[in-house]
XYZ file of C-alpha atoms in Angstrom:
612
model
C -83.204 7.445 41.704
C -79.540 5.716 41.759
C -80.802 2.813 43.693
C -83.239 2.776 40.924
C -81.447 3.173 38.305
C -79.319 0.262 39.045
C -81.794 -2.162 39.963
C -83.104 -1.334 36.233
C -79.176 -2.321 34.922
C -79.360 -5.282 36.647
C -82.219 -6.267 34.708
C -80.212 -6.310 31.599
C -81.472 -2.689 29.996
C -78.988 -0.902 28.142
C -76.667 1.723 30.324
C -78.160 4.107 27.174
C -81.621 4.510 29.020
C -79.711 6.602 31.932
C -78.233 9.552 29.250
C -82.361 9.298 28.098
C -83.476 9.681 31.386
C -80.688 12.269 32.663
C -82.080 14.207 29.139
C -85.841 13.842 30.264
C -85.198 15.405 33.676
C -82.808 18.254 32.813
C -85.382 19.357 30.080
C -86.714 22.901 30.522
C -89.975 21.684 30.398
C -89.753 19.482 33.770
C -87.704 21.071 35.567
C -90.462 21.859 38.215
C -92.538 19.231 38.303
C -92.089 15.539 40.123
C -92.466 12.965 37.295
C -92.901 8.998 37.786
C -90.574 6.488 35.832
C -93.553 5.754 34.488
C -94.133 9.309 32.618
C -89.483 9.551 32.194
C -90.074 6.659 30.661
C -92.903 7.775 28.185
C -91.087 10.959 27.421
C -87.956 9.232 26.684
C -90.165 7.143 24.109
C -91.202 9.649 22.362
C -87.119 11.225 22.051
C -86.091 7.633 20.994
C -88.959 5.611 19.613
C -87.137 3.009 18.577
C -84.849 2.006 21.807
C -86.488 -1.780 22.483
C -85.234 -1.403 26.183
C -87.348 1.468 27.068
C -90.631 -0.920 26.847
C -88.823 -3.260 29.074
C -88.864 -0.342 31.648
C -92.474 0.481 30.836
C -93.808 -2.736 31.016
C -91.955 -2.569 34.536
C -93.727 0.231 35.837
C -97.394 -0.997 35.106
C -99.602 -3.516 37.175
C -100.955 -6.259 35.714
C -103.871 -5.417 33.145
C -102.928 -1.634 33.558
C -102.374 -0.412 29.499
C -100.430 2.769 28.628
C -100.890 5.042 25.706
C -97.841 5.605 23.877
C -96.469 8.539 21.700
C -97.539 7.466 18.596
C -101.098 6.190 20.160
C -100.776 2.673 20.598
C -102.481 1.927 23.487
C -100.721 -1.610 25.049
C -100.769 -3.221 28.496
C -98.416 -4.957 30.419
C -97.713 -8.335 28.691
C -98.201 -6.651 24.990
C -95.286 -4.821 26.061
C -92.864 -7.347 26.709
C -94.193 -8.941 23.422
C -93.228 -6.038 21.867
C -89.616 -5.969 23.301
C -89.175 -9.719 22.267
C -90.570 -9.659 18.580
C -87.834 -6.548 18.316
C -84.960 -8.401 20.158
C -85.818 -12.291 20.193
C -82.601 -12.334 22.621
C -84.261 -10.079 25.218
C -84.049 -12.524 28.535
C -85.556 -9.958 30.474
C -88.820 -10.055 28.369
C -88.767 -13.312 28.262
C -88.707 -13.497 32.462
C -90.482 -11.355 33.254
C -93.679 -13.082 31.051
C -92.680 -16.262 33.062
C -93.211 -15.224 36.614
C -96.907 -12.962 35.750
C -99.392 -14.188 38.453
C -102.308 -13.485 36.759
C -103.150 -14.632 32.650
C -103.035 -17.721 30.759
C -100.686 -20.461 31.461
C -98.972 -19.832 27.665
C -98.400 -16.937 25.838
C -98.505 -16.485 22.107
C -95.487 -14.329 20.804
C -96.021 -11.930 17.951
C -94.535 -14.213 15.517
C -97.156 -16.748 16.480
C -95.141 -19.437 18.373
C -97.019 -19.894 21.643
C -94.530 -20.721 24.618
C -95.908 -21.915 28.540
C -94.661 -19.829 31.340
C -91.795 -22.476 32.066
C -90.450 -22.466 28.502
C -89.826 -18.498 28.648
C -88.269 -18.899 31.781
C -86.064 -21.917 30.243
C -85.655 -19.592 27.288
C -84.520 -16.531 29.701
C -81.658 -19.519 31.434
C -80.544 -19.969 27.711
C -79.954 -16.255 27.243
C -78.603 -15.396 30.543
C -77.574 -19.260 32.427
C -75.493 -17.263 35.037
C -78.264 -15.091 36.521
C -79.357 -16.811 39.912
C -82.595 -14.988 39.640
C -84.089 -17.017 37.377
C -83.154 -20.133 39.221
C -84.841 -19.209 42.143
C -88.168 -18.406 40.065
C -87.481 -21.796 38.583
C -87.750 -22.949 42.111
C -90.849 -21.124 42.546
C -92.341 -22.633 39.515
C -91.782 -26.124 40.364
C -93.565 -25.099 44.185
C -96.312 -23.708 42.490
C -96.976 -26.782 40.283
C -96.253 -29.254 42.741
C -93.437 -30.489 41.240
C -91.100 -30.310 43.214
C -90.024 -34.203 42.849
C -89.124 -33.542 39.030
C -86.538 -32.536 37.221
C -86.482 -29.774 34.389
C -84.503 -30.125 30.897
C -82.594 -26.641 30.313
C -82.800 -25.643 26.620
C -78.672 -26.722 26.703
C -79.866 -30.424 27.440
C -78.726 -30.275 31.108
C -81.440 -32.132 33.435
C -81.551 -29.955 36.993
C -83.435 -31.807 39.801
C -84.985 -29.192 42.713
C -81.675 -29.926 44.873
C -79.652 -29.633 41.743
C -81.075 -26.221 41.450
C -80.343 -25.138 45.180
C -76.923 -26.212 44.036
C -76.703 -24.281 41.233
C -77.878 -21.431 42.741
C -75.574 -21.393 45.460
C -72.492 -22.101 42.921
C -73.802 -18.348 41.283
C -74.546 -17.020 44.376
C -73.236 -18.016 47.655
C -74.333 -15.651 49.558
C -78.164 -15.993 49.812
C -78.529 -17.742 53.064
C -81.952 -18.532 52.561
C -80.885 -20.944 49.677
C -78.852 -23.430 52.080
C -81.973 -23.158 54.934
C -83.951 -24.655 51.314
C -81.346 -26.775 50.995
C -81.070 -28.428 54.181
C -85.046 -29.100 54.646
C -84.547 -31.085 51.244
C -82.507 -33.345 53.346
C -84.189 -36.652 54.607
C -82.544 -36.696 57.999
C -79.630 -35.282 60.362
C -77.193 -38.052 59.082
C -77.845 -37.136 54.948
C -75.011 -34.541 53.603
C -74.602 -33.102 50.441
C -71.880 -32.169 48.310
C -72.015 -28.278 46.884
C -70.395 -27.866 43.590
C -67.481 -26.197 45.095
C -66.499 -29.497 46.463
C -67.795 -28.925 50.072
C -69.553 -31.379 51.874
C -72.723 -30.311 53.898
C -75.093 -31.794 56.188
C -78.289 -29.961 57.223
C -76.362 -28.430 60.759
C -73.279 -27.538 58.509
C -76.654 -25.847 56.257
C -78.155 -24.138 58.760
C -74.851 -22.691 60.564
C -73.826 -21.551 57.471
C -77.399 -19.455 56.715
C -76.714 -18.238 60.365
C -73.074 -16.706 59.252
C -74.685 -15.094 56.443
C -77.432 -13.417 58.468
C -77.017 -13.933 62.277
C -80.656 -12.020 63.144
C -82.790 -14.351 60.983
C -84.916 -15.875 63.505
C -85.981 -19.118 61.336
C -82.482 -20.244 60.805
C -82.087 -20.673 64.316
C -85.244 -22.996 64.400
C -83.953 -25.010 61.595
C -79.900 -24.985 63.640
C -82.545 -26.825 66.614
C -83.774 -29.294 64.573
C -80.659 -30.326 63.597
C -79.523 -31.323 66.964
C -80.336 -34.763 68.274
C -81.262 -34.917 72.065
C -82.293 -32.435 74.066
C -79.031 -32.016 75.822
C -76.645 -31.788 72.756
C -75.372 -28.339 71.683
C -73.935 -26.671 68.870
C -71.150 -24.037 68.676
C -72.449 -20.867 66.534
C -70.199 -18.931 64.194
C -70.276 -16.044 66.776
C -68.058 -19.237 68.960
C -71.303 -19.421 71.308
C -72.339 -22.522 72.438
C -75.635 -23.298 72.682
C -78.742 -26.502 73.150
C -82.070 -27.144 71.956
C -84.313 -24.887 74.447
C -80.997 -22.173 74.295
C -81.635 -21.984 70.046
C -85.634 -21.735 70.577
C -84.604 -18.727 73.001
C -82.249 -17.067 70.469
C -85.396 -17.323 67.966
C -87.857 -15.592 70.318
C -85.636 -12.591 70.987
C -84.927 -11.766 67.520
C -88.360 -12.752 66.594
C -90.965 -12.135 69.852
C -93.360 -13.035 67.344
C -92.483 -16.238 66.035
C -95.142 -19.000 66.883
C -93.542 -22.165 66.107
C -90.353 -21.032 68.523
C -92.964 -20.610 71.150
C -93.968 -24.346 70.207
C -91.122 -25.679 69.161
C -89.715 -24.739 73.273
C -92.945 -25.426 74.824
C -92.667 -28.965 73.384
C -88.784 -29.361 75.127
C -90.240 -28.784 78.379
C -92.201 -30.986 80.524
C -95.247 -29.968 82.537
C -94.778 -28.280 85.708
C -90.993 -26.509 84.190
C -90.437 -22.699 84.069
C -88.559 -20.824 82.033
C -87.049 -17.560 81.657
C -88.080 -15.733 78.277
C -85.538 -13.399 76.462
C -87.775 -10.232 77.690
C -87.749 -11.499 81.389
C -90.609 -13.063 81.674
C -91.288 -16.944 83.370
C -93.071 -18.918 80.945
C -94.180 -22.645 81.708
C -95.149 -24.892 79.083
C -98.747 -24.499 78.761
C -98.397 -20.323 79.177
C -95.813 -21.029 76.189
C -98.630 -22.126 74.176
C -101.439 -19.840 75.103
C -98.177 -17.248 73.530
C -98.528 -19.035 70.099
C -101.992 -19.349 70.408
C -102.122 -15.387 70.505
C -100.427 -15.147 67.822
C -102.377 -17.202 65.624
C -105.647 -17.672 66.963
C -106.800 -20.261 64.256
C -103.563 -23.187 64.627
C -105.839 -25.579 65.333
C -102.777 -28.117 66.500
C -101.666 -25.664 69.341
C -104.908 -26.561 70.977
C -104.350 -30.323 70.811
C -101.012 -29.620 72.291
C -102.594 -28.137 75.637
C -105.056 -30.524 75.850
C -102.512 -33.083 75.754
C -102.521 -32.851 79.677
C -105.892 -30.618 79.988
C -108.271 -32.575 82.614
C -111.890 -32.479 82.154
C -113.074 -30.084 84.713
C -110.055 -27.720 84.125
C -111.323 -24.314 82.674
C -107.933 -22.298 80.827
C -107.867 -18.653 80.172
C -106.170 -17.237 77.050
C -104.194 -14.112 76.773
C -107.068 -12.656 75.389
C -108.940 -13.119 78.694
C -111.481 -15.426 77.674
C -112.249 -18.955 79.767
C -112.732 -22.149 78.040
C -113.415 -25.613 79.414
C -112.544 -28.302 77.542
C -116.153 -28.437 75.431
C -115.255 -24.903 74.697
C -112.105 -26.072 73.078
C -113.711 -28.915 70.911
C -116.065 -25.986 69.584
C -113.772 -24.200 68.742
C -111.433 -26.916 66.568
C -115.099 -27.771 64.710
C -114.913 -23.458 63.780
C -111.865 -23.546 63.036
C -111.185 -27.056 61.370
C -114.948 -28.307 59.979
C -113.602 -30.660 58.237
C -111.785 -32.543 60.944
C -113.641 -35.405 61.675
C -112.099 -36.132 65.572
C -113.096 -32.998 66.334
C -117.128 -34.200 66.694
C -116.118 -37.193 68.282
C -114.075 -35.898 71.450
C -116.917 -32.823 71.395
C -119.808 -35.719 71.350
C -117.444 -36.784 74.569
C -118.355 -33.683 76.923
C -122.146 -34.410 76.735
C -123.077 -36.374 79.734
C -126.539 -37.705 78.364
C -127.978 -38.934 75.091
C -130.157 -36.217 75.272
C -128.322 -33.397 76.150
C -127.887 -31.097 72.877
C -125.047 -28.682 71.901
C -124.731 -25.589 69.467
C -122.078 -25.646 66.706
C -120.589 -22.575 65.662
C -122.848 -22.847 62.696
C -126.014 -22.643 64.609
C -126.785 -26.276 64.513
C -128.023 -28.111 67.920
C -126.914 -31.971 67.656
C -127.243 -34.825 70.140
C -124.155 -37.422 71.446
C -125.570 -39.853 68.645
C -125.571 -36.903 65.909
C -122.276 -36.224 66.910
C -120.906 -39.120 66.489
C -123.023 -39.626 62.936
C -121.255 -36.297 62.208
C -118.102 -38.128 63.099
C -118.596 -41.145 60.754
C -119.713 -39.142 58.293
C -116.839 -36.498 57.708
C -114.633 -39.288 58.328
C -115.751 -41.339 55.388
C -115.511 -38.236 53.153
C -112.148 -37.243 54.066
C -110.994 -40.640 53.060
C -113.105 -40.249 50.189
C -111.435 -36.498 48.873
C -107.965 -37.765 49.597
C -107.799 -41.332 48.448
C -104.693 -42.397 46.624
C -103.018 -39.647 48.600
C -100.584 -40.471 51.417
C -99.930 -37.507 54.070
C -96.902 -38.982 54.957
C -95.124 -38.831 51.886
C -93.231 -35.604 51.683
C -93.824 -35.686 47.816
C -97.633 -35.750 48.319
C -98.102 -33.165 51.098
C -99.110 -30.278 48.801
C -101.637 -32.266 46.860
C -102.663 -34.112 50.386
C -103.231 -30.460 51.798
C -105.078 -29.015 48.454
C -107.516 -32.090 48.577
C -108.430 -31.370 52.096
C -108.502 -27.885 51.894
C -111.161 -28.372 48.739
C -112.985 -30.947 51.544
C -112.942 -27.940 54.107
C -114.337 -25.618 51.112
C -117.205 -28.126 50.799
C -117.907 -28.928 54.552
C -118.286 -25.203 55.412
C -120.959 -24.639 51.400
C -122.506 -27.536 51.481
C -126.033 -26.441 50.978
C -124.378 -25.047 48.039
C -123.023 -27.740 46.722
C -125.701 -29.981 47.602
C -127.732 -27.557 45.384
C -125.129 -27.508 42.655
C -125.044 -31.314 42.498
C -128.781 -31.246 41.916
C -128.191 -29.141 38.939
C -125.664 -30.964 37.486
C -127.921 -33.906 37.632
C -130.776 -32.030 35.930
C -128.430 -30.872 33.291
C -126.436 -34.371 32.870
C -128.748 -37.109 33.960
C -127.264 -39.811 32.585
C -123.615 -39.287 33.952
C -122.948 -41.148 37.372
C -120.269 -38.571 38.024
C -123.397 -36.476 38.826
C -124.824 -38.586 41.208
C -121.321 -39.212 43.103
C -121.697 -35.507 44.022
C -124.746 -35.472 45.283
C -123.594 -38.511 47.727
C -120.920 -36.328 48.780
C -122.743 -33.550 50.183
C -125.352 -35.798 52.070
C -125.430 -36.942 55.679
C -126.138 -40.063 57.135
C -130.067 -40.435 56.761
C -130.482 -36.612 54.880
C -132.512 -37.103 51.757
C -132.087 -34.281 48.728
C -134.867 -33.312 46.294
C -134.039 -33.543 42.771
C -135.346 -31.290 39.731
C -138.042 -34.002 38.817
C -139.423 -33.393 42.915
C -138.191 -37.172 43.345
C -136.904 -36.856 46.655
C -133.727 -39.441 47.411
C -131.651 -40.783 50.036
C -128.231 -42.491 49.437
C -129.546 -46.111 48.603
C -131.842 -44.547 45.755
C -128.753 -42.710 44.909
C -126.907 -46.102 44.823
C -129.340 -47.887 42.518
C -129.327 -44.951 39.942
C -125.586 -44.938 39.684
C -126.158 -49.124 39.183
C -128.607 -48.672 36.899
C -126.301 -46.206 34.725
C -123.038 -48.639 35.196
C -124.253 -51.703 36.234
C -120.634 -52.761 36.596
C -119.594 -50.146 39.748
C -118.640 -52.431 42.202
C -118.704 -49.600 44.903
C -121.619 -49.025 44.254
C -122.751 -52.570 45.156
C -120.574 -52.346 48.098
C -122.156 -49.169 49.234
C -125.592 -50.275 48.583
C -125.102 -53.178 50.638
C -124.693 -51.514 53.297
C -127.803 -49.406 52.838
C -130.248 -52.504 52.441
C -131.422 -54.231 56.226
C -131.451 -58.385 55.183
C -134.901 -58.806 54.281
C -134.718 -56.168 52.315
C -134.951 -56.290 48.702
C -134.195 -53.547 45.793
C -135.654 -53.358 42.137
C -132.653 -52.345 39.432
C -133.616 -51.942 35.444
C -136.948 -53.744 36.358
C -134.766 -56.600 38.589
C -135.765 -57.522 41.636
C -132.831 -58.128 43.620
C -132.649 -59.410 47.453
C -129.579 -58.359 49.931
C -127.905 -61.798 49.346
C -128.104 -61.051 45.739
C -126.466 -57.909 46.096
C -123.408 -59.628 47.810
C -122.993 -62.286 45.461
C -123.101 -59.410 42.743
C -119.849 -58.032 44.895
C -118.348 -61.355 44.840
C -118.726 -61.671 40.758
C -117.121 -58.258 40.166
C -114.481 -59.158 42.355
C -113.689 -62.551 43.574
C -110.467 -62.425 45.300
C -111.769 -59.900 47.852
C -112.237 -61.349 51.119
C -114.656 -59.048 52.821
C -117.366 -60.095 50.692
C -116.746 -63.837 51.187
C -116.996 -63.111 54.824
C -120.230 -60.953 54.537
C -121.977 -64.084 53.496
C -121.324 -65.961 56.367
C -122.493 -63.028 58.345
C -125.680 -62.848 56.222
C -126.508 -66.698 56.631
C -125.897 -66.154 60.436
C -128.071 -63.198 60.915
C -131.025 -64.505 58.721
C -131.013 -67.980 60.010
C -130.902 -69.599 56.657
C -131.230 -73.117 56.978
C -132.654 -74.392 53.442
C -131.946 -71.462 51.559
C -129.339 -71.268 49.036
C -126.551 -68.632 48.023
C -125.671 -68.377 43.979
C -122.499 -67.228 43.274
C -121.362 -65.565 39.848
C -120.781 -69.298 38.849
C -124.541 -69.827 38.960
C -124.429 -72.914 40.631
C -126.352 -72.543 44.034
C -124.761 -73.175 48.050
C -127.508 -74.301 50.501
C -126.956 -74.172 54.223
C -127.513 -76.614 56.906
C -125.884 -78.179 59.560
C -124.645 -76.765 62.876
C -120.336 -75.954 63.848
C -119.605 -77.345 67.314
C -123.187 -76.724 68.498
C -122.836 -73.112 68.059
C -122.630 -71.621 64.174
C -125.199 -72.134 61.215
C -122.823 -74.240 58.560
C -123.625 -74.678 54.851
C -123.297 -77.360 52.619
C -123.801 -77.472 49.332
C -124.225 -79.673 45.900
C -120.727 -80.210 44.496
C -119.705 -77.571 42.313
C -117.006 -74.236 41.633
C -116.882 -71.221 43.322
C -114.461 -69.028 41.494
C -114.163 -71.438 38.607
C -112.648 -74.273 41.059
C -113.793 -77.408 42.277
C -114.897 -77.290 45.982
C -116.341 -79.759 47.813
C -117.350 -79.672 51.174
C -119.722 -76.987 53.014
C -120.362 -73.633 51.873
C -119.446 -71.934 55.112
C -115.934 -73.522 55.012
C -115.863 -72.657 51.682
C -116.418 -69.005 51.734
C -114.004 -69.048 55.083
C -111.263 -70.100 53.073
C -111.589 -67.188 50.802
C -111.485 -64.959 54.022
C -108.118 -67.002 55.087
C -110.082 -67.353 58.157
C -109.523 -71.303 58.484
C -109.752 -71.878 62.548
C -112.992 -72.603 64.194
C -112.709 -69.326 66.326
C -111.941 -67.156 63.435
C -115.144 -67.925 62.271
C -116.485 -67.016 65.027
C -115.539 -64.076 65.042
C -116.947 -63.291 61.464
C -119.937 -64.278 63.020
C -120.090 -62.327 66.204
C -122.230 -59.408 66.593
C -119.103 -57.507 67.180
C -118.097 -57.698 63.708
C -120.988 -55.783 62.629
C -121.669 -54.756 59.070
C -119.047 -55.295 56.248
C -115.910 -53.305 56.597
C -114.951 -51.646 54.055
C -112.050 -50.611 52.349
C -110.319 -46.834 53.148
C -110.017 -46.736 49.309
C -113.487 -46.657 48.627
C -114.963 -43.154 46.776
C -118.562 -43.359 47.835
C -120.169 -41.859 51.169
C -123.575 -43.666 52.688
C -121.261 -46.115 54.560
């Protein structure tokens, strides 16, 4: 009760409650039976009605949506209560925290005198009422995580601007002896060179960090990790606060013993050894690198990148056996990344890699049997939509890493349902027929060649797909782009009653957007591959480039009546023409546009539709 009892003062309740409390269990009426805080509290109510802190404590006690009936019959749940202890006290912080860090509920709450206030304005307005309580700078923290915003800055309610290191900072000024704060601290560093200055003066880099969090609690097996990182070479030690010296492989060893458990130590030491090395573990036990691995990979089964790591040197008629007991080969391994990680596109390819024939066939874990080539369509295809779901994301950048790893978790979500959302998209396009958005989904959940059934029993494949969302925005140049690639040279398509042939389709790309190579250099490729002597391409100028002519005996080359392309006077033949737009100027280079190598247009990582 005393340990309780003060973590209660702590959250700023009046010292009165105890004499309440002390009065509740001394009763007569008590005195024999075991009562909750949550029933002292009640009782204590109903002696002192009118004692705002007391609702504090209640709310404390209760689990989100769980209500409580009090004295006078008011029946109120968690968040009402807090309410209830601000629109008494307005300078409550307590109240006001402990509404900013609920899990559950709306992202704003409306106070009883109407004013509605988000989740990071009652924790701002909790800072105002109580600015030296480190508490509520470390839920700040956990705010900004949550949101993803860890790259901004919040505006205190005194005007003062706090950026997430500032924060740390601050924190550390109030408290200075949380080491997990200067472990935060240091991974906000860039590098091993970058130091920063604490408020107290004291200038830190991320070893001086991590040595530090190691004072404050010496068995913390993390920190140790973090010391390792810190270290540059191999060979290069550090001298602990205990006055031990100690290297890279000698940290990793520290973080085992305390932590026998810890899979990225396992990793982290594996990854310092080369392949034939042994080492002695803290228990006794001689480890070599790949045994160090199969260690982490009993610990967490499902870390996909553990089993890249082995195969790093894994040959292909090597079988491995886990700690579990169970053999795999190297085809068992690539099964198992597509169980794990469906939404890894690699995966099919090195998997499609194992067959030995085109016609040898293979079970996913889902039950499906696919050939090499379906593999490798597989391959394409989740590759495509990957790039697809994270576009305008960049893994690399620290800042983006959350929203890089959301976007590809939601790909995952869709990869493993996507019957379902194959399904769904067909419903959304019965309910909104009109809205391309609609169609883009459907796209999404199809493979290469797989054909869906909408609500009207029209069944589609991607090109029809493409010519609806044309039809609807006749604009999209994706969707030009995309179709393009759907449509074999002779073929033709019919949009809003328009007949339009391949070439046409290109030329449409080249109107919407002129200054993109690619498309220039797709023409040439079409007048190759259809042999087209007399015929003529029209460009969004409307005046028309014939073809004739051969390029030193080997290329078709087109000339054409003088005339713009792009709205400028070229003269000349087409060929050379569209080459220049390609910044392909050489002979050879044109070639090479040419070449059956080159294949189909290329195109661009940034583009959002599938069917490539």
């Amino acid at each position: 009760m005393e340990k309780l009892i003060f973590t209660i003062l702590q959250r700023g309740v009046d010292p009165h409650f105890v004499q309440l409390f002390n009065a509740v269990i001394t009763n007569n009426r008590f005195k024999k039976q075991e009562m909750t805080m949550k029933a002292i509290t009640l009782e204590a109510i109903r002696m002192e009605p009118n004692f705002v802190d007391l609702y504090f404590i209640l709310g404390t006690c209760l689990k989100v949506g769980e209500s409580v009936q009090l004295p006078d019959g008011d029946i109120l749940d968690r968040e009402k209560l807090f309410l209830k202890v601000i629109h008494s006290n307005p300078n409550k912080w307590n109240a006001y925290y402990y509404l900013a860090i609920e899990e559950e509920g709306n992202e704003s709450v409306r106070l009883l005198n109407g004013k509605k206030m988000t989740k990071l304005q009652l924790l701002l307005k909790a800072v105002e009422l109580n600015p030296t309580n480190e508490e509520l700078y470390i839920s700040m923290l956990s705010f900004l995580e949550k949101k993803d915003l860890e790259n901004e800055s919040v505006t205190l309610n005194s005007g003062e601007t706090l950026s997430y290191k500032q924060i740390l900072l601050k924190i550390i000024s109030l408290s200075p002896r949380i080491a997990g704060i200067y472990v935060a601290l240091a991974a906000k560093l860039k590098d091993n060179f970058e130091s920063i200055t604490l408020l107290s003066g004291e200038k830190m880099d991320k070893q001086k960090l991590s040595l530090h969090a190691i004072k404050l609690e010496p068995d913390e097996s993390d920190f140790y990790l973090f010391l390792a990182d810190s270290i540059e070479g191999s060979h290069a030690t550090v001298k602990l606060p205990n006055g031990r010296t100690m290297n890279k492989k000698q940290l990793y060893l520290q973080a085992i013993k305390l932590n026998p458990i810890s899979e990225s130590a396992y990793i982290m030491l594996a990854k310092e050894m080369k392949k034939h090395d042994t080492i002695r573990l803290p228990f006794g036990e001689m480890a070599t690198k790949r045994h160090l691995y199969l260690k982490a990979l009993n610990i967490n089964p499902t870390h996909d990148c553990i089993y890249y790591y082995i195969l790093e040197d894994f040959q292909d008629w090597e079988t491995i056996t886990l700690i579990s007991g169970r053999v795999m080969t190297k085809q068992a391994i690539y099964l198992q990344l597509v169980d794990i990680n469906p939404g890894k596109a690699i995966n099919y390819l090195y998997l499609s890699q194992t067959l030995h024939s085109d016609t040898e066939t293979i079970m996913l874990p889902s039950g499906e049997h696919m050939t090499k080539r379906q593999l490798m369509q597989t391959f394409e295809f989740v590759q495509d939509r990957y790039h697809q779901i994270t576009q305008g994301i960049n893994p690399t950048d620290p800042s983006q890493q959350s929203k890089f790893l959301d976007a590809f978790n939601n790909y995952v979500a869709i990869d493993k349902n996507r019957n379902h959302m194959k399904d769904m998209a067909v419903k959304a396009i019965e309910l909104s027929p009109n809205e391309t958005e609609t169609y883009l989904a459907l796209l999404l959940t199809l493979k290469p060649g797989e054909t869906a059934k909408l609500h009207t029993g029209q069944v589609v494949d991607a090109k029809q797909l493409y010519i609806k969302i044309i039809e609807l925005d006749p604009n999209l140049l994706d969707a030009y782009v995309n179709l393009n690639e759907c449509m074999g040279n002779y073929e033709s398509v019919t949009i809003n009653g328009k007949r339009l042939s391949k070439m046409q389709v290109i030329a449409k790309c080249v109107e919407l957007n002129p200054n993109e190579s690619d498309y220039y250099a797709h023409l040439t490729t079409y007048l190759q591959e259809t042999n087209n002597v007399e015929g003529y391409i029209t460009l969004n100028n409307e005046r028309p480039v014939s073809s004739h002519d051969k390029a030193e005996g080997k290329l078709q080359r087109c000339s054409h009546q003088p005339g713009e392309i792009d709205g400028q006077q070229r003269n000349g033949n087409a060929s050379q023409q569209l080459l220049q737009f390609t910044g392909e100027f050489s002979a050879n280079l044109y070639a090479c546009t040419q070449s059956q190598s080159r294949g189909p247009l290329c195109l661009r990582q940034s583009d959002i539709f599938s069917g490539k």
